[in-house]
mmCIF file of C-alpha atoms in Angstrom:
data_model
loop_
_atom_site.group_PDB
_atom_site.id
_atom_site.type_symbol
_atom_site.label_atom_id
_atom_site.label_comp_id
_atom_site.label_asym_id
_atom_site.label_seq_id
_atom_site.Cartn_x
_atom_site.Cartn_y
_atom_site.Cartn_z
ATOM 1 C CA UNK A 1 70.937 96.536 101.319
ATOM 2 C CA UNK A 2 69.061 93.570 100.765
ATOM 3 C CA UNK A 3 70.153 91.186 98.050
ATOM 4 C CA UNK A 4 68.829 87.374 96.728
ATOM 5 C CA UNK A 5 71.346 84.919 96.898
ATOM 6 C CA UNK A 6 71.102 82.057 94.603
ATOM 7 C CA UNK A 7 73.065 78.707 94.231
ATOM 8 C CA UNK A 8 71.919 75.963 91.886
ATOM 9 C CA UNK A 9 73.330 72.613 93.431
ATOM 10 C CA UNK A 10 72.116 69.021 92.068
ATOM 11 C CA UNK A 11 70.832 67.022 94.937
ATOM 12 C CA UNK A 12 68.166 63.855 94.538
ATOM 13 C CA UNK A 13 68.994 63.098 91.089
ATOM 14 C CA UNK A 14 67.394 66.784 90.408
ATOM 15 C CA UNK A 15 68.509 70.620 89.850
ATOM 16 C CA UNK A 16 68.046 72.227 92.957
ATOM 17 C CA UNK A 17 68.066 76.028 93.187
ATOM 18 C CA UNK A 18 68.470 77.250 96.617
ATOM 19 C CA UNK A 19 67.745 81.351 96.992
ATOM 20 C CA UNK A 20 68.009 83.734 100.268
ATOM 21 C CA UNK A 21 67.742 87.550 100.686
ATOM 22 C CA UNK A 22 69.771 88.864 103.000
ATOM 23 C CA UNK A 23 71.874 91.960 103.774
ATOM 24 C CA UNK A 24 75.093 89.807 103.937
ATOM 25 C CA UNK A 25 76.633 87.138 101.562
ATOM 26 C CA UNK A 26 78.789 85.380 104.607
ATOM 27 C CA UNK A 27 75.224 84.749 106.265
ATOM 28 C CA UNK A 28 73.358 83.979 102.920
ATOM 29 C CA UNK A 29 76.005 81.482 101.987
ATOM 30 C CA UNK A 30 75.853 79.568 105.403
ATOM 31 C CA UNK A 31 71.852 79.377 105.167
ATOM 32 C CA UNK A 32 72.159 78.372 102.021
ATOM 33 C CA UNK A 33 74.464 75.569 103.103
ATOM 34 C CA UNK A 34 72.115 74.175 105.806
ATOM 35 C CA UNK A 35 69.454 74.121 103.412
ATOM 36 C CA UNK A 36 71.273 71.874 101.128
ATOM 37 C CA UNK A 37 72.679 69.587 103.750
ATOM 38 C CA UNK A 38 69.264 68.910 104.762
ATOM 39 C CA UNK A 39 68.295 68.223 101.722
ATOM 40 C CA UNK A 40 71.277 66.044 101.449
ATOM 41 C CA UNK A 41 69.940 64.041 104.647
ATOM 42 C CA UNK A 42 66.569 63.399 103.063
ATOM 43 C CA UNK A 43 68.030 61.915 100.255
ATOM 44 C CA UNK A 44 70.120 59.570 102.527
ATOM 45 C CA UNK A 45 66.914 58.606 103.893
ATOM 46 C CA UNK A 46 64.580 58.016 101.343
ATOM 47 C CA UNK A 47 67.074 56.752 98.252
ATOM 48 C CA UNK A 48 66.439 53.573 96.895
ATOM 49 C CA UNK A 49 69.639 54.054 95.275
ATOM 50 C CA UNK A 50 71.609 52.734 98.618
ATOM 51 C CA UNK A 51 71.693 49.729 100.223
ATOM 52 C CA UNK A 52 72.011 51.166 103.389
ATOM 53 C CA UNK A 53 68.627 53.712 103.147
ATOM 54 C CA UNK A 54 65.882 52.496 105.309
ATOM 55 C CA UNK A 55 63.606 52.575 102.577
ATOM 56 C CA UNK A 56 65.801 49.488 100.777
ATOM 57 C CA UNK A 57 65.236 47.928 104.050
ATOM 58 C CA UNK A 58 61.487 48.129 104.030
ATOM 59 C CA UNK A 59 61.472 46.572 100.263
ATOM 60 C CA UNK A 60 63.926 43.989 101.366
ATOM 61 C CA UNK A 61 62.037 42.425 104.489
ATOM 62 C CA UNK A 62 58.312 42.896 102.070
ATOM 63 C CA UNK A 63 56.181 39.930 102.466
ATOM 64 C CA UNK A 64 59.144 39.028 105.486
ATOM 65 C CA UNK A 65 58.823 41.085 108.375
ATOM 66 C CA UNK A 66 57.322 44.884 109.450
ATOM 67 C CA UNK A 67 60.725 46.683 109.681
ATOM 68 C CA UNK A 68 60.922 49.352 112.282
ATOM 69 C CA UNK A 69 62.047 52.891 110.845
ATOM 70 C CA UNK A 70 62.877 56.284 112.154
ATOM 71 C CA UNK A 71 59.612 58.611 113.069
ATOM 72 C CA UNK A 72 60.315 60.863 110.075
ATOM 73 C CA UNK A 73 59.850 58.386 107.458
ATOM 74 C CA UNK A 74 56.970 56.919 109.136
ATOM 75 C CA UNK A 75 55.166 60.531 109.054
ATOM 76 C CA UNK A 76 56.206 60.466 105.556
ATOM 77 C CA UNK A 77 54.955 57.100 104.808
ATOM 78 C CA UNK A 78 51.748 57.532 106.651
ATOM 79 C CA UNK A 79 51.114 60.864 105.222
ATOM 80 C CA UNK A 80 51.427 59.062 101.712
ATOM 81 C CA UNK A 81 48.792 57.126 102.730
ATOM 82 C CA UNK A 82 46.507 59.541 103.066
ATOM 83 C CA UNK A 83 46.796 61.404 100.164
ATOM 84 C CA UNK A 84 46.727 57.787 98.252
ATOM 85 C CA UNK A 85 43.044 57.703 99.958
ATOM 86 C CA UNK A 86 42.526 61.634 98.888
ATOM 87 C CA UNK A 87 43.155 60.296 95.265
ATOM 88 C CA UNK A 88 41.824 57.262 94.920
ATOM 89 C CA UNK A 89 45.065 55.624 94.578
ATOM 90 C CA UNK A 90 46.405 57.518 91.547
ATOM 91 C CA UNK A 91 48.882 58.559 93.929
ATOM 92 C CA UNK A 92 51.037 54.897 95.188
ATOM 93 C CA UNK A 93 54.315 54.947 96.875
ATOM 94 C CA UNK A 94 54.222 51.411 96.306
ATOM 95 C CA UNK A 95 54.277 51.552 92.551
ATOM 96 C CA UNK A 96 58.331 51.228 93.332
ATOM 97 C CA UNK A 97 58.251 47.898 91.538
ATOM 98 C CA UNK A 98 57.005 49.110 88.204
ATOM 99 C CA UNK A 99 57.997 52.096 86.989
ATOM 100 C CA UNK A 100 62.126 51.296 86.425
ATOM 101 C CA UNK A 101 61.409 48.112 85.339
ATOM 102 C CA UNK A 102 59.414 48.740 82.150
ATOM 103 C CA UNK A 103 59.989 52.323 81.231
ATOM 104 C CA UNK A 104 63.037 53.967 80.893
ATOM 105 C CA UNK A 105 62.065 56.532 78.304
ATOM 106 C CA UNK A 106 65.532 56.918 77.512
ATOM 107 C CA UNK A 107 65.097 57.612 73.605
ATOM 108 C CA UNK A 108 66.404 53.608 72.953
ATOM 109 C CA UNK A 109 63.007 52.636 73.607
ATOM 110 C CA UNK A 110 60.806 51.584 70.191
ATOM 111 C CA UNK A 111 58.230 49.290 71.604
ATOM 112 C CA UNK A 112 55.628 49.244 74.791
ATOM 113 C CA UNK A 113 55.929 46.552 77.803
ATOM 114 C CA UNK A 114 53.917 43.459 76.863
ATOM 115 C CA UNK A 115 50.532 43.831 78.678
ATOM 116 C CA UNK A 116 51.002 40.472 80.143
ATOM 117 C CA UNK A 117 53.761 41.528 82.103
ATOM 118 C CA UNK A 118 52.777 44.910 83.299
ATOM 119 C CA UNK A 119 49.881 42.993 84.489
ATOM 120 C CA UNK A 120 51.938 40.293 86.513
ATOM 121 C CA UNK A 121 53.821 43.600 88.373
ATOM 122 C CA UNK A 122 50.537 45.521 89.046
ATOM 123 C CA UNK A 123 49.290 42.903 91.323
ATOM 124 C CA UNK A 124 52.186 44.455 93.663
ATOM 125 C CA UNK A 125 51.084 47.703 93.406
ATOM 126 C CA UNK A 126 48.308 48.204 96.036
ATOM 127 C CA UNK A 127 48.992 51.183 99.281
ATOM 128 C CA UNK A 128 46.496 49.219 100.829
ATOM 129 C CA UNK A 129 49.002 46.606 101.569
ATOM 130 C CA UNK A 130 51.782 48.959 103.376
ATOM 131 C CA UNK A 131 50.344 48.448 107.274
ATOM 132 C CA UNK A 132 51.731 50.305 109.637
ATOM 133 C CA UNK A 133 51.799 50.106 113.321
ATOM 134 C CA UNK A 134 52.056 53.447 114.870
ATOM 135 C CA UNK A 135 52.865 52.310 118.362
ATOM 136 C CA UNK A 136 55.502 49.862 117.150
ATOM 137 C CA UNK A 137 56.763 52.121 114.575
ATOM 138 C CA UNK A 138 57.207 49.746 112.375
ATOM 139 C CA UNK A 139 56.044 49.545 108.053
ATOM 140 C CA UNK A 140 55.029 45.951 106.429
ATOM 141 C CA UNK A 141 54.628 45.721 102.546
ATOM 142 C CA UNK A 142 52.325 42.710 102.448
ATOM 143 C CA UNK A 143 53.310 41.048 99.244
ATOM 144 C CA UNK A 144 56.881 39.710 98.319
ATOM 145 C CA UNK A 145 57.860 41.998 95.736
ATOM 146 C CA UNK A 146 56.225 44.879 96.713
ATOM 147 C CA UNK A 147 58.433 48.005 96.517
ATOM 148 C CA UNK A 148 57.968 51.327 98.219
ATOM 149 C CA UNK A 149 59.330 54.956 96.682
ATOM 150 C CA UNK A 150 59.148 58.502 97.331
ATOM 151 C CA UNK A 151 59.538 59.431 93.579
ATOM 152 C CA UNK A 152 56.149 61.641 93.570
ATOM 153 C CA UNK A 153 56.983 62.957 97.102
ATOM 154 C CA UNK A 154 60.057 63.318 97.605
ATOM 155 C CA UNK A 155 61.609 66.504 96.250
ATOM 156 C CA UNK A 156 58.490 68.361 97.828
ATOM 157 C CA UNK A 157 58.841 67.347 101.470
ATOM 158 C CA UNK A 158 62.736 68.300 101.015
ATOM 159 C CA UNK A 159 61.678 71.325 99.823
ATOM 160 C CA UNK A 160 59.794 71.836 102.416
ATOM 161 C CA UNK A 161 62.050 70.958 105.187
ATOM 162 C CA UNK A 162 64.876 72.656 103.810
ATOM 163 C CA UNK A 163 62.326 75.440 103.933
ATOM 164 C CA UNK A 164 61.173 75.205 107.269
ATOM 165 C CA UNK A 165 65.365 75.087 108.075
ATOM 166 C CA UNK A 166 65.807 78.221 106.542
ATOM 167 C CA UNK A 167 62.890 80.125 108.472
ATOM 168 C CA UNK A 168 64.198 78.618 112.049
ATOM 169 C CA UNK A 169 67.328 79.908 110.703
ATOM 170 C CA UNK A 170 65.718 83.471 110.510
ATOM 171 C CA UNK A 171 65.665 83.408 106.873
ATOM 172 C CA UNK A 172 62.935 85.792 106.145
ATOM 173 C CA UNK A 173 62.474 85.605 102.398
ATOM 174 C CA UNK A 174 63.745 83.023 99.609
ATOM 175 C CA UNK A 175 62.664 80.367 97.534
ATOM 176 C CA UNK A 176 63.457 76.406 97.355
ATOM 177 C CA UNK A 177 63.428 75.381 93.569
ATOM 178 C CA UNK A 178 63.331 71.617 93.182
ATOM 179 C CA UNK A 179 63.716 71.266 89.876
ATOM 180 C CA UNK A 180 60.727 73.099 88.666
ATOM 181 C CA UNK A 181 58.470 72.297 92.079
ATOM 182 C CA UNK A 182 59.046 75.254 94.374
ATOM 183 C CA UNK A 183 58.264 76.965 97.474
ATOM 184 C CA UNK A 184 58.747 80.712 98.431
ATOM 185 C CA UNK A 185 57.922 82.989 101.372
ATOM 186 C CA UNK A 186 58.940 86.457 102.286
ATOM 187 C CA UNK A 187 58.967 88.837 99.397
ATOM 188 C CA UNK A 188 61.717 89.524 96.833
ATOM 189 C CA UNK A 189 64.972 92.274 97.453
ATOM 190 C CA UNK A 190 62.859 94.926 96.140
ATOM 191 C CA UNK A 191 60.075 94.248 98.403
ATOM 192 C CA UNK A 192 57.762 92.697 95.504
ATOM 193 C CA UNK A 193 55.930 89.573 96.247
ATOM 194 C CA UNK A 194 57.621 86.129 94.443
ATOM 195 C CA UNK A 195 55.847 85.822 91.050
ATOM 196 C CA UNK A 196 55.896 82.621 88.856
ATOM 197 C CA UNK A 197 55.279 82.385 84.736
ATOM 198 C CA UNK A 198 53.150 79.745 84.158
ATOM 199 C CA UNK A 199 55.027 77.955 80.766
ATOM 200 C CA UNK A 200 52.917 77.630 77.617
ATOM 201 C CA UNK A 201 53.348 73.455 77.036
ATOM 202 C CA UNK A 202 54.261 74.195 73.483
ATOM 203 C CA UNK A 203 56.418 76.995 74.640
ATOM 204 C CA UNK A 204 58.460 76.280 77.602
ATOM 205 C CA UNK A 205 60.443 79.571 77.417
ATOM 206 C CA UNK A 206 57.144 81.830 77.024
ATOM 207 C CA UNK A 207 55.058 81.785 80.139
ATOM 208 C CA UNK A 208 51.127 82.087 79.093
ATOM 209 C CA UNK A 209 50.778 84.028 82.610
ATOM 210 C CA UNK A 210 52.147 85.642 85.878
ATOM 211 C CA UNK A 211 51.162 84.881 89.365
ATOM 212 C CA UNK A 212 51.555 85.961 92.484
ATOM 213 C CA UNK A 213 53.504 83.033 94.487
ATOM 214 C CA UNK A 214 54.454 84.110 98.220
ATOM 215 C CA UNK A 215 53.714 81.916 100.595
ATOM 216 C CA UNK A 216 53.342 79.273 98.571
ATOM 217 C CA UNK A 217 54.148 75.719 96.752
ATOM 218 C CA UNK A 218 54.100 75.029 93.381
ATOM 219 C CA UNK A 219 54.616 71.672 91.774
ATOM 220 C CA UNK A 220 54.204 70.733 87.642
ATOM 221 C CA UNK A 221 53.402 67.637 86.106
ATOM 222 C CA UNK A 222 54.349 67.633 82.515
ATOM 223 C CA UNK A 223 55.118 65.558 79.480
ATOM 224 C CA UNK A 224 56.875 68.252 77.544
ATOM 225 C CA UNK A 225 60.003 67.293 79.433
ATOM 226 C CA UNK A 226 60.116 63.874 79.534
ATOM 227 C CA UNK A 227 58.721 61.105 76.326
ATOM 228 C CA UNK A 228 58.801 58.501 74.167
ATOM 229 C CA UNK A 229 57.151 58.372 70.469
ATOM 230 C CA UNK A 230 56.113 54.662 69.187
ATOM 231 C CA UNK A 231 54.210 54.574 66.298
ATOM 232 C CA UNK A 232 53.759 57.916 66.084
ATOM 233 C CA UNK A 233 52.038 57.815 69.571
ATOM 234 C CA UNK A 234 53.446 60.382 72.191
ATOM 235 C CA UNK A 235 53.585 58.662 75.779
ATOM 236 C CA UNK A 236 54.550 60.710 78.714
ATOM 237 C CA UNK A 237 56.666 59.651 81.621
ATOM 238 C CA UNK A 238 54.185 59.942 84.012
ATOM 239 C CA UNK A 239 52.759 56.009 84.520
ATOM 240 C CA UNK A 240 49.286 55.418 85.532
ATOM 241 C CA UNK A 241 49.542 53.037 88.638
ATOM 242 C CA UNK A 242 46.207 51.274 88.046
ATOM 243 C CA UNK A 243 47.308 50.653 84.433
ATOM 244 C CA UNK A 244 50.734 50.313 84.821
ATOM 245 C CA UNK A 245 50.372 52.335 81.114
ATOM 246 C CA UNK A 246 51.772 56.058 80.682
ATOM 247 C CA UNK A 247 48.941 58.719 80.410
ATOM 248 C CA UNK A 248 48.014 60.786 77.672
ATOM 249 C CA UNK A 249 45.686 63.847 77.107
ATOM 250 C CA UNK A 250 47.124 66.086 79.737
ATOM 251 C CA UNK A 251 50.190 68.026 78.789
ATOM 252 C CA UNK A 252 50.655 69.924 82.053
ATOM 253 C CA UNK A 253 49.397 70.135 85.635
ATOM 254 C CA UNK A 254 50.262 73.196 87.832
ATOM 255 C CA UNK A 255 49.212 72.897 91.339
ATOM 256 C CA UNK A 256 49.394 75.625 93.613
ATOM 257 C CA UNK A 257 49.482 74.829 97.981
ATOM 258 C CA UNK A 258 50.921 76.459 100.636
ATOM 259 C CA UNK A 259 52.953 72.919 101.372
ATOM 260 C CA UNK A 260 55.621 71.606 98.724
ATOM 261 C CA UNK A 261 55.537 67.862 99.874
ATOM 262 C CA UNK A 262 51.533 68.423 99.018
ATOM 263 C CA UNK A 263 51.799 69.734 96.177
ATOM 264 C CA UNK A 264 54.323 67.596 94.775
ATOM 265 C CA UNK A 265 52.426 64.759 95.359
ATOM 266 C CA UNK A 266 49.158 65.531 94.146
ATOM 267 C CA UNK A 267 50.888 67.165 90.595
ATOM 268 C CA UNK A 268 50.506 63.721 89.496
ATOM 269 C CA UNK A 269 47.440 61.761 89.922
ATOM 270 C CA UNK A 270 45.561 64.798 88.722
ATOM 271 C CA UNK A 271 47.460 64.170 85.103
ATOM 272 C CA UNK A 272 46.029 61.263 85.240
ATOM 273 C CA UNK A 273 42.934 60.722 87.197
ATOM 274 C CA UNK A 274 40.940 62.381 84.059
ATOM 275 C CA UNK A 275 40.601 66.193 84.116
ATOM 276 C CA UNK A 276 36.544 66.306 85.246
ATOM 277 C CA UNK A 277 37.670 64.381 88.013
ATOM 278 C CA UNK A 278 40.866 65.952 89.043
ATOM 279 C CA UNK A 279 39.128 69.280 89.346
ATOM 280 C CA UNK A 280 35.910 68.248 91.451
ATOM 281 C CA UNK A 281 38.726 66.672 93.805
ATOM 282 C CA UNK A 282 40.938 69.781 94.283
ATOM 283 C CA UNK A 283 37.626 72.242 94.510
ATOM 284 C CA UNK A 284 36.880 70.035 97.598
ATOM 285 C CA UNK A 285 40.214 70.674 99.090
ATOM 286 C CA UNK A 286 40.847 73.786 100.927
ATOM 287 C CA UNK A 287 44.050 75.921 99.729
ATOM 288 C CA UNK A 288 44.657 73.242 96.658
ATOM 289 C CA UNK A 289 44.484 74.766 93.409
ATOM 290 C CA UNK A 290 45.135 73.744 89.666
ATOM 291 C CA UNK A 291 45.521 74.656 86.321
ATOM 292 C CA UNK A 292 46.224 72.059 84.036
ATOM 293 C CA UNK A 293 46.273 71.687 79.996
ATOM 294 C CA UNK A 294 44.814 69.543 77.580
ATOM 295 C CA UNK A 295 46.628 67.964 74.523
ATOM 296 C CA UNK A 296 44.587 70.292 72.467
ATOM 297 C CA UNK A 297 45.816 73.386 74.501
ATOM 298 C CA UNK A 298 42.241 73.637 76.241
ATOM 299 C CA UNK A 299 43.013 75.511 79.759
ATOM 300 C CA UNK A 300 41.126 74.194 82.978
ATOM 301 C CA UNK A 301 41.691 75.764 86.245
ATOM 302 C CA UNK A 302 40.208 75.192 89.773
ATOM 303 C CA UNK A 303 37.446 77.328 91.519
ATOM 304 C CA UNK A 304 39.724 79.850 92.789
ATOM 305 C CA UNK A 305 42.336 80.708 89.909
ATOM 306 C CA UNK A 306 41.752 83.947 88.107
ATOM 307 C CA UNK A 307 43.914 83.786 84.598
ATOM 308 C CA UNK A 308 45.071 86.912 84.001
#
């Protein structure tokens, strides 16, 4: 009889939840181990957090030397690229330099960044100036300083891949929660298709609606989880890279897409690229869909999305 497996392991700084339906816990268990020690090997690779990581290496040699990196993280990189062209640069893996520096939002912080030095690290921030030489294999970050991370990207393109695993495992259902951004296929032990509550902002624990989910990636961009007050002003975690300034006036973004890496990291430049915007972009974009909330509660959604 088929069952779901679950096991919630932390991996990437984030709560993983790793799920498989299957017939037999021994098998279940072993899937579910793969998964996570690929997920485990993206991290290696893409951490800024080690020395080691090829990714420190790339910061370290900016403005220095192109640093020649392993095919994977090139894809990675280059894909990154692209969608940082798709959005206009909202989306910037080399906004590495900024975001740690000036904005913690641990609940110590009373008082914004001074403007004049926000300003000084924005100059770094530019994916225009991460080259890459495909036949070489090698990345260059222009500028001294510049930093490169996989923050918006990340946890989707492990989910993905740990994904991917689990299907050339023979995995025929399950889902790969990263911390809120997941990715399903198959249907459910009972046979039902994967369904998802999309959460009311000002009531995380009472979903506003049901969808149907198989096949596909969701990612959310909120600032219910994660903000600071000053003066009475709410600021979200989620920075604007051309302003170097957190965004408000969007409390969440849902975006639905077959691929997790996608949809993880197009979540957040439509929280901040303005909401007229955001929409005309993903009703250009084939199998890209949104629904994202306003401060005053106002509900958008993309072409496609029928609320029930």
């Amino acid at each position: 009889m088929l069952r779901e497996f679950k096991r919630p392991q932390k991996l990437m700084g984030n709560a993983f939840e790793i799920t498989v339906v299957s017939n037999d816990e021994n098998s279940a268990n072993q899937h579910i181990d793969a998964a996570i020690d690929e997920i485990r090997r993206i991290e290696k690779l893409l951490t800024t957090f080690s020395e080691e990581s090829q990714t420190n290496f790339i910061n370290r040699n900016a403005g220095i030397n192109p640093v020649k990196v392993d095919g994977e993280i090139f894809d990675l990189i280059e894909r990154s690229l692209r969608i940082s062209k798709i959005t206009d640069g909202y989306f910037d893996i080399s906004y590495g330099g900024i975001d740690k520096s000036f904005w913690n939002f641990d609940r110590e912080m009373k008082k914004l960044p001074s403007p004049e030095l926000i300003k000084e690290h924005l100059k770094l921030v530019n994916y225009k100036n991460i080259i890459l030489d495909r036949e070489k294999q090698t990345v260059f970050l222009k500028e001294k300083g510049m930093r490169i991370g996989f923050g918006g990207i990340g946890k989707g393109y492990a989910a993905e891949m740990a994904k991917q695993m689990l299907q050339n495992r023979g995995v025929a259902s399950g889902i790969v929660n990263a911390s809120g951004d997941l990715t399903t296929w198959g249907n459910q032990a009972d046979g039902k298709p994967w369904t998802v509550g999309i959460a009311d902002p000002d009531n995380v624990k009472q979903p506003f609606s049901y969808m149907n989910i198989t096949d596909m990636a969701i990612a959310t961009s909120g600032n219910y989880e994660k903000f600071v007050v000053i003066n009475g002003k709410k600021y979200s975690h989620t920075i604007n890279p051309k302003t170097g300034m957190p965004v408000s006036g969007v409390k969440s973004v849902t975006i639905f897409c077959p691929n997790a890496e996608i949809a993880d990291a197009i979540a957040t430049p439509v929280s901040i690229m303005g909401i007229d915007t955001a929409l005309n972009m993903i009703n250009q974009i084939n199998h890209l869909e949104c629904i994202i909330i306003d401060d005053q509660d106002k509900i958008y959604s993309s072409q496609n999305i029928n609320l029930k």
